[in-house]
Coordinates of C-alpha atoms and ligand atoms in Angstrom, one line a residue:
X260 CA -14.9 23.6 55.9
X261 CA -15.2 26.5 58.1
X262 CA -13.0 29.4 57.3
X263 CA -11.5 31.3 60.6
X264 CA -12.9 34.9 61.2
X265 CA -10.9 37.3 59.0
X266 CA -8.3 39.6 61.6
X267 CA -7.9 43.1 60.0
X268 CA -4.6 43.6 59.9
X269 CA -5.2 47.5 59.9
X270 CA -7.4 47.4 63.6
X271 CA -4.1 48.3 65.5
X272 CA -1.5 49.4 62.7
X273 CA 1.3 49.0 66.0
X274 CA 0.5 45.8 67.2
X275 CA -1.4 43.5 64.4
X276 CA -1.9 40.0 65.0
X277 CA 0.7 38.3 62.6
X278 CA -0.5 35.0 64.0
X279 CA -4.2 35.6 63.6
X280 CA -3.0 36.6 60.0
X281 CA -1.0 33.5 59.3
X282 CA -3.4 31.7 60.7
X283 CA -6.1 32.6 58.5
X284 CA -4.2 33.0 55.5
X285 CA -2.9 29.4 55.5
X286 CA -5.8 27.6 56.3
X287 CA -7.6 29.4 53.4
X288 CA -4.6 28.0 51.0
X289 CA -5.3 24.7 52.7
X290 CA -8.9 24.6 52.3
X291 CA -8.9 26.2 48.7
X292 CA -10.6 22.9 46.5
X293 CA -9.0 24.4 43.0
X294 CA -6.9 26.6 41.1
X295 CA -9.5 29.4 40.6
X296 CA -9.6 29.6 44.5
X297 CA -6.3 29.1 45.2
X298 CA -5.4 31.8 43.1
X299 CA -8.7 34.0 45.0
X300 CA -6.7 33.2 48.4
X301 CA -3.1 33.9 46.7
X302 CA -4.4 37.8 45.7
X303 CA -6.2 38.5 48.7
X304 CA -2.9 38.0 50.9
X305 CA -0.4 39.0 48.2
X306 CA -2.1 40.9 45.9
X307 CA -1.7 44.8 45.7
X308 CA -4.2 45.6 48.2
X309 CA -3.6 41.9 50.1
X310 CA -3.3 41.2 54.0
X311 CA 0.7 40.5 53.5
X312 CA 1.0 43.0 51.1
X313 CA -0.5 45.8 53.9
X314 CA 1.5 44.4 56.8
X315 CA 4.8 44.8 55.1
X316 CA 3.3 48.2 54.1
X317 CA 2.8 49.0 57.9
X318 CA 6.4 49.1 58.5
X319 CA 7.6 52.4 57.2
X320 CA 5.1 53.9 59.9
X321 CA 6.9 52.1 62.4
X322 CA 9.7 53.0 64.7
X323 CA 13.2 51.4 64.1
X324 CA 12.7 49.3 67.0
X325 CA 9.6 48.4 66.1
X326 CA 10.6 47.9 62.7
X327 CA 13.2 45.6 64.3
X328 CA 10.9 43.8 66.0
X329 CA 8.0 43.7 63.5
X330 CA 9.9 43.4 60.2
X331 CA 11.5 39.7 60.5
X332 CA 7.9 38.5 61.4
X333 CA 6.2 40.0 58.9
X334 CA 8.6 38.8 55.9
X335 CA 8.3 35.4 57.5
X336 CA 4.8 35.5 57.1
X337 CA 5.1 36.4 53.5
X338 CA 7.5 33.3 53.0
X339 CA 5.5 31.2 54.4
X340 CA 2.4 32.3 52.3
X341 CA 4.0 32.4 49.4
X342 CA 5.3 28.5 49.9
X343 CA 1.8 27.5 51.9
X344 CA 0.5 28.7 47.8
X345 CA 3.2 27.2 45.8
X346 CA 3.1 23.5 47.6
X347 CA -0.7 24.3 47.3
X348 CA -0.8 24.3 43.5
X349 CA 1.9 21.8 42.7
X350 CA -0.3 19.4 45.4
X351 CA -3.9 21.0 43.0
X352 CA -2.3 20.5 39.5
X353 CA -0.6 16.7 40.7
X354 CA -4.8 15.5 41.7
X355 CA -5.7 17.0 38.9
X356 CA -3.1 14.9 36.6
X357 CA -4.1 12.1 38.7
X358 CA -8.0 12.5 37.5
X359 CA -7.2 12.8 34.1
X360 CA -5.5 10.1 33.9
X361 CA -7.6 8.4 35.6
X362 CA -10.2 9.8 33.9
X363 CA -8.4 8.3 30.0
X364 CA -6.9 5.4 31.6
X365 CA -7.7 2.4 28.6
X366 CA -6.9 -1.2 30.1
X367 CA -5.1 -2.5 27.2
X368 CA -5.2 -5.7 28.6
X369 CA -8.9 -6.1 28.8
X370 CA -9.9 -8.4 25.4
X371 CA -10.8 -7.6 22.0
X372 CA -14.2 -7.5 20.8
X373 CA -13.5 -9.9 18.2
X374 CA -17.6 -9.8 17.0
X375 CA -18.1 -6.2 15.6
X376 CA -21.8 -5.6 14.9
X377 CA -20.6 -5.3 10.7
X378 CA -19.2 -8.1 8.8
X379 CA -16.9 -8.2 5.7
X380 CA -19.2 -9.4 2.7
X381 CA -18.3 -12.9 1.0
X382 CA -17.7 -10.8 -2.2
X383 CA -15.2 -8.3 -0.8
X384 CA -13.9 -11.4 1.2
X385 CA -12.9 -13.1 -1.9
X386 CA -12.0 -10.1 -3.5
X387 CA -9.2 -9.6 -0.8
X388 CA -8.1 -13.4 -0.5
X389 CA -7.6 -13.0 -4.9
X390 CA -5.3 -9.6 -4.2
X391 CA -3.2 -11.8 -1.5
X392 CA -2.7 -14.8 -3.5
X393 CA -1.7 -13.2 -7.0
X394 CA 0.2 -10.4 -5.1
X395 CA 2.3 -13.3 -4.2
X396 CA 3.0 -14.4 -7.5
X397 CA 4.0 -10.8 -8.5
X398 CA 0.4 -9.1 -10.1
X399 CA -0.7 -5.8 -8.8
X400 CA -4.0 -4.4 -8.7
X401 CA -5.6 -1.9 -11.4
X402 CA -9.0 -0.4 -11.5
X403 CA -11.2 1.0 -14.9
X404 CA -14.4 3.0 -14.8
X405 CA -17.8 1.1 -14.4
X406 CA -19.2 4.0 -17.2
X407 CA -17.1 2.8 -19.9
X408 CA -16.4 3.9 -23.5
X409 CA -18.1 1.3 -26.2
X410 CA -14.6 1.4 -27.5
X411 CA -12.8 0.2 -24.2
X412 CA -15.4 -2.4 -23.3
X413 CA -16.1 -3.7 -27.4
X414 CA -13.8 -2.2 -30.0
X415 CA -10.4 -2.4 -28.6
X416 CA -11.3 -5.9 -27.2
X417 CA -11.9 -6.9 -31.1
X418 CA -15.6 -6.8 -30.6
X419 CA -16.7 -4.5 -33.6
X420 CA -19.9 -2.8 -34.0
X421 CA -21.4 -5.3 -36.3
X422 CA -19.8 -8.9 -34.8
X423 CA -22.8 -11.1 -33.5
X424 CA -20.1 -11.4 -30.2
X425 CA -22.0 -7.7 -28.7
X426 CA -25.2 -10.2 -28.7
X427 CA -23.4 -12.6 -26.1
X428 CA -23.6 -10.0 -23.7
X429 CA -26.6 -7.8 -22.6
X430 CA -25.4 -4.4 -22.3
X431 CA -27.1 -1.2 -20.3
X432 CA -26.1 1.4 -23.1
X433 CA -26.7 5.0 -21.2
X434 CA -29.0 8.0 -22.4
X435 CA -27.2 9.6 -25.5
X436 CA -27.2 13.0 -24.1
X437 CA -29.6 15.6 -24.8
X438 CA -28.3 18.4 -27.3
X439 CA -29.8 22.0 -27.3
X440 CA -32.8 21.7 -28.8
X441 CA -33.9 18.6 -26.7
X442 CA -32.5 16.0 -29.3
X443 CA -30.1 13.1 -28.3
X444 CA -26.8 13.7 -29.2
X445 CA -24.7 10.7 -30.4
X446 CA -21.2 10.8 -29.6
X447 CA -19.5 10.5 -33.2
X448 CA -18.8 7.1 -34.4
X449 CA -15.4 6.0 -33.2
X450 CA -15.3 7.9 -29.7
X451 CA -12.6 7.0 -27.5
X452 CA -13.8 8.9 -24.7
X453 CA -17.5 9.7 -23.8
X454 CA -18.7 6.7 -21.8
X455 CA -21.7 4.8 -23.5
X456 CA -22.0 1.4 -21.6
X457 CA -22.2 0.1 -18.3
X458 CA -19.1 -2.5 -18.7
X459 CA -20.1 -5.7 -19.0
X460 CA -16.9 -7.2 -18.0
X461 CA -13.7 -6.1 -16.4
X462 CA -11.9 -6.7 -19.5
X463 CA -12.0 -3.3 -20.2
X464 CA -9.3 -2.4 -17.9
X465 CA -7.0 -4.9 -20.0
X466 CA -6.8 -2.1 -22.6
X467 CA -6.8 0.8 -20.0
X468 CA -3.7 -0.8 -18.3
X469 CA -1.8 -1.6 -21.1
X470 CA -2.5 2.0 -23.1
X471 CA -1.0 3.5 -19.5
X472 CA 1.7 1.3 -18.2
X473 CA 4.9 -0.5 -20.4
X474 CA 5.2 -4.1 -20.1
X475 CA 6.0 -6.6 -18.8
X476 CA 2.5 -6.2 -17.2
X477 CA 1.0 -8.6 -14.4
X478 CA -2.1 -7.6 -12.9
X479 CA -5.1 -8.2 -12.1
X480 CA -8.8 -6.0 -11.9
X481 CA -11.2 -6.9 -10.0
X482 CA -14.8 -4.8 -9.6
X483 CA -18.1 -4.8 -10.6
X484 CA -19.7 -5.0 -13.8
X485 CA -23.3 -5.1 -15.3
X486 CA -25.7 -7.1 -17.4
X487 CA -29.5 -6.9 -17.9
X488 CA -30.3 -10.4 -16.5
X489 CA -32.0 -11.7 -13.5
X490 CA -32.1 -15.3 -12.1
X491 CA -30.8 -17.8 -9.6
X492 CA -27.7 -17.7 -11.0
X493 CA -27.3 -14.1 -12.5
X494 CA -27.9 -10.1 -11.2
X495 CA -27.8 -7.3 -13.1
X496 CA -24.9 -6.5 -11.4
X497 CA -22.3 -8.7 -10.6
X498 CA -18.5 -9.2 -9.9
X499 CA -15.6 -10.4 -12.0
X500 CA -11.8 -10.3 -11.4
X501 CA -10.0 -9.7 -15.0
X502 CA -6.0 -10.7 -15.1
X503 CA -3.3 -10.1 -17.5
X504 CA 0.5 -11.0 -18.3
X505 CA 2.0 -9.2 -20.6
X506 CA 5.9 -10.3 -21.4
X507 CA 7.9 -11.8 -23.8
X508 CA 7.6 -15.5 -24.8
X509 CA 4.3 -16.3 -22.4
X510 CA 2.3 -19.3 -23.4
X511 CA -0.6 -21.4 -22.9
X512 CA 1.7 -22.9 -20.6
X513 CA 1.9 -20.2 -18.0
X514 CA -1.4 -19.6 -18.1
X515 CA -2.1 -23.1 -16.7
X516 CA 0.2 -23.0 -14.2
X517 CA -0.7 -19.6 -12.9
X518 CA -4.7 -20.8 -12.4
X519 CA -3.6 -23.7 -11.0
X520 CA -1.1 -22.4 -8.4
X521 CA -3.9 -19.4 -7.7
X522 CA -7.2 -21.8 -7.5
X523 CA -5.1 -24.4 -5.1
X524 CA -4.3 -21.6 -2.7
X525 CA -7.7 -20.0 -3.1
X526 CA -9.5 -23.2 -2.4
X527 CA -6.9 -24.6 -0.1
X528 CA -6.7 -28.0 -1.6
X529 CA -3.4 -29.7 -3.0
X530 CA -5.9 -31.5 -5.5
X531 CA -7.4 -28.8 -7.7
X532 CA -7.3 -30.4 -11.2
X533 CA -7.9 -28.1 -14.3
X534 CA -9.3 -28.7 -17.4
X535 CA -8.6 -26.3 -20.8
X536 CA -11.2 -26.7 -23.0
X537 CA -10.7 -24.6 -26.5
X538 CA -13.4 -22.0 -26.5
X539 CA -14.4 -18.9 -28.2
X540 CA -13.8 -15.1 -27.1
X541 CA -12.8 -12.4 -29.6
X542 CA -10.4 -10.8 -27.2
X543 CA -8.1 -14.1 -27.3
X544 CA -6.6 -17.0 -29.7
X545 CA -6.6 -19.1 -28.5
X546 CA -9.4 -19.7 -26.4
X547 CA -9.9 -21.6 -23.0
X548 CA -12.7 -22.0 -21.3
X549 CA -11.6 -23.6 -17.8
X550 CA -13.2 -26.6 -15.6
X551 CA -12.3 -27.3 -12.4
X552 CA -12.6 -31.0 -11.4
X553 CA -14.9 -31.9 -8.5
X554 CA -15.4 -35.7 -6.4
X555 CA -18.2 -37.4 -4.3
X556 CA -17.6 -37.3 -0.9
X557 CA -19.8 -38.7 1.3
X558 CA -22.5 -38.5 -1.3
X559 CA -21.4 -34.5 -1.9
X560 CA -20.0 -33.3 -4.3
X561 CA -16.2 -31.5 -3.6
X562 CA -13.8 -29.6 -5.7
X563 CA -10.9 -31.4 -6.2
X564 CA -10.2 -34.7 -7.9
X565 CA -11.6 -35.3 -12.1
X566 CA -14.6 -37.3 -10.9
X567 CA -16.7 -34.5 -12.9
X568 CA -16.1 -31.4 -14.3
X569 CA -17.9 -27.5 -13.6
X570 CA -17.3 -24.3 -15.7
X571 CA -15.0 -21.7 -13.8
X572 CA -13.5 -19.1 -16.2
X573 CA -13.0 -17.6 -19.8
X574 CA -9.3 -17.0 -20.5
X575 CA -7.2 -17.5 -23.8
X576 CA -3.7 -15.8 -25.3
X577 CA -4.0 -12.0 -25.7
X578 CA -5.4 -11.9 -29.1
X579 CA -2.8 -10.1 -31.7
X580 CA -4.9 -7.3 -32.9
X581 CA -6.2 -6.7 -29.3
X582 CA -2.2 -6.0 -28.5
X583 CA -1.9 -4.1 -31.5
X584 CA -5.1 -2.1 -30.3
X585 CA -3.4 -0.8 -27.2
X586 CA 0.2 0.1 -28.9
X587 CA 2.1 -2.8 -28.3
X588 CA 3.7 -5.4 -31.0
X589 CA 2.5 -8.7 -31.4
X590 CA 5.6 -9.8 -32.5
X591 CA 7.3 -8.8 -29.4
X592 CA 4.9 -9.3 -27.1
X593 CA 2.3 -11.8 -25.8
X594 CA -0.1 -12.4 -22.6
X595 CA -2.4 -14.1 -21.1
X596 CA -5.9 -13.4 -20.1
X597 CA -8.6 -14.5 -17.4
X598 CA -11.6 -13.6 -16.3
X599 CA -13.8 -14.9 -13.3
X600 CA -17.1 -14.3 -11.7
X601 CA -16.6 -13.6 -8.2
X602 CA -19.5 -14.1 -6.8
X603 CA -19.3 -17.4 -8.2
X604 CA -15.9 -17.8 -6.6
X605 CA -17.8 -16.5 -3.2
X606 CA -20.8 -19.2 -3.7
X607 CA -18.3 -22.4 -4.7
X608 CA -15.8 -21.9 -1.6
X609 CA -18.5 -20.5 0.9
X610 CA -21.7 -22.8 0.4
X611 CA -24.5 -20.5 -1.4
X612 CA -26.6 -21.8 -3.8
X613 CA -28.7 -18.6 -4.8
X614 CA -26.8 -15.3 -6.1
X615 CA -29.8 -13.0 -5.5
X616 CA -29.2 -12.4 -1.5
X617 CA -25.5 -11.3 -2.3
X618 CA -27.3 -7.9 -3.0
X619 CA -30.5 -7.8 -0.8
X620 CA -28.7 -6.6 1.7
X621 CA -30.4 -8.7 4.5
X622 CA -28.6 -8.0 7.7
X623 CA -29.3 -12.1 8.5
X624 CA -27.7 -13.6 6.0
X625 CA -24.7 -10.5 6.1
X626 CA -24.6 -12.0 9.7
X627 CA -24.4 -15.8 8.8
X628 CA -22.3 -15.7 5.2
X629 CA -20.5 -12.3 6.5
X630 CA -16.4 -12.3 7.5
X631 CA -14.9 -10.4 10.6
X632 CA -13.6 -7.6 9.7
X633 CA -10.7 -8.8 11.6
X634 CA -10.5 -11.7 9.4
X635 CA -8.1 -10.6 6.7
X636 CA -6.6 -12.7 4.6
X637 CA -2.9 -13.5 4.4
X638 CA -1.1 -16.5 3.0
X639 CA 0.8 -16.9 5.9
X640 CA -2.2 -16.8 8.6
X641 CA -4.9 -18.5 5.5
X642 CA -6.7 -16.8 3.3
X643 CA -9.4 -18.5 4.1
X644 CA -11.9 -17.4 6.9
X645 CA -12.0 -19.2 10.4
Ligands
DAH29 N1 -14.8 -11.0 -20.4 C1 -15.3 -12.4 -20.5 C2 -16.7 -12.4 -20.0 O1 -17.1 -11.5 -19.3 C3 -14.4 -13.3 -19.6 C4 -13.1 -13.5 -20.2 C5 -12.8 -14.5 -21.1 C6 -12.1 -12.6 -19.9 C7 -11.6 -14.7 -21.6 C8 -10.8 -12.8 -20.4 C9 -10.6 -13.9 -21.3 O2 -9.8 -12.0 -20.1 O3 -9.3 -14.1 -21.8 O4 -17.4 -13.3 -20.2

């Protein structure tokens, strides 16, 4: 925009051309494109040394009828400046508004990306849908060290040093550390607390929880744990959920109903039939190894029904001198115990027949087996996935 030719106010210090000075003045506001210049325009008329500001200084050299005549037009002319500037930067900082909000504006009413480039893994998946369905039935969740103590993850669990039972499971033991002059250093027989093992169950955590919280205890643990073996069917690391129920006057009876009522909501089926089937673990007496009944359909085979039975889970009555082990009374209190494979879980409910991929980390099958992480499980919206 063209800016009109600055009058000098000062040329004739009698006469000066108020107009020519309003003129100018207010088409500078009007053309000014910001606040920096705005403000540029403000000084130059009504700054110290400013158009305005020299006019109104003109009339002390003036007669009184000058003055008379001058004065009204000249204070008019600074009014008018002064609200030409103000109307100005309210009309500058309102377009300014205006493109910020433009600018931020979100359209909450455009849709969802409901397919996030990530996915929830099968094993976290099932992870969550376990903490919805026995949060429902009271259990909370509790969490024990992967490096665990040989006494947490053997002794305590009535797995002494010597019973054949250590041979069931094939433990990473760490590095006995390295002492001054370069040789191992054993932590002393019977250490409660410098870890020796990867834990090779979640079990572990039965004694942690009960050592640090009073009963009645319900809870579960889920989390990793590790084994050195390698197959179809097993990784050196793997994933097993662990639960507990701690209270007076619990039987095998509980126990039953609590696997039942968990497994039918886990696999959403009404016909989930369980079979106890006396077993062995030193942590329990008695123990139950548990099948879960499957059925042909269509010439596949389908949990639910007692057509056939498949392995699921260890679990047993919290064995006496296990309680005793973690400071409570056998004669006041009993439990329950469970533990599961995960993965397992993961591979009977979602369709895999090979554990190995779980941990390869190949983005294809993440993609194919993998949940939305928008997906979470409830028991009122299905804890299975869609
Ligand atoms: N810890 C056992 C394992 O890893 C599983 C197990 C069996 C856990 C029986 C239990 C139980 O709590 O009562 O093979």
């Amino acid at each position: 925009m063209e800016q009109p030719v600055r009058p000098d106010p000062e040329s004739d210090p009698g006469h000066p051309d108020i107009d020519a000075v309003r003129a100018h003045l207010l088409a500078a506001v009007a053309a000014s494109a910001g606040l920096d210049a705005l403000d540029l325009v403000r000084v130059d008329a009504l700054g110290k040394q400013g158009q305005v500001t020299r006019l109104l200084k003109t009339l002390g050299a003036m007669t009184p009828e000058e003055r008379h005549a001058q004065g009204p037009r000249i204070h008019a002319l600074r009014e008018a400046v002064t609200a030409a500037v103000a109307d100005r930067r309210a009309a500058l900082e309102a377009a300014a508004l205006d493109a910020r909000l433009a600018a931020e504006r979100v359209d909450m009413t455009l849709p969802v990306d409901l397919a996030p480039p990530g996915t929830v893994h099968p094993v976290s998946q099932v992870m969550d849908e376990l903490a919805e369905i026995f949060a429902d039935l009271g259990f909370s969740v509790a969490t024990g060290p992967e490096l665990e103590t040989d006494w947490h993850n053997f002794t305590a669990l009535n797995i002494p040093e010597t019973h054949p039972a250590r041979a069931m499971q094939d433990t990473f033991y760490l590095e006995p550390r390295a002492g001054a002059g370069g040789d191992a250093v054993r932590p002393p027989a019977g250490d409660r607390e410098t870890p020796r093992v990867l834990r090779t169950h979640t079990s572990p955590v039965q004694i942690r929880t009960m050592l640090a919280q009073k009963p009645p205890l319900r809870i579960i643990a889920p989390g990793r744990v590790y084994r050195s073996d390698w197959d179809a069917t097993h990784t050196p690391m793997f994933h097993q959920v662990e639960g507990l129920v701690i209270d007076r006057g619990i039987t095998l009876g509980h126990l039953k109903w609590t696997l039942e009522t968990v497994l039918k909501a886990f696999f959403e089926r009404d016909d989930i039939v369980l079979r106890l089937r006396p077993s062995y673990f030193p942590f329990t007496e008695p123990s139950a190894e548990v099948d879960v009944g499957w059925s042909t359909v269509k010439g596949r085979r389908v949990l639910g029904g007692s057509e056939g039975w498949m392995e699921l889970l260890g679990s047993g009555m919290v064995h006496p001198r296990v309680l005793e082990n973690a400071g409570l009374d056998p004669a006041e209190w009993q439990g329950f115990a469970f533990g599961v494979g995960v993965d397992r879980l993961a591979m009977l409910k979602y369709g895999m027949d090979d554990l190995r991929p779980f941990f390869e980390g190949d983005a294809r099958w993440l993609k194919h087996y993998g949940f939305s992480a928008f997906d979470v499980p409830t028991l009122s919206g299905g804890v299975g996935a869609q």
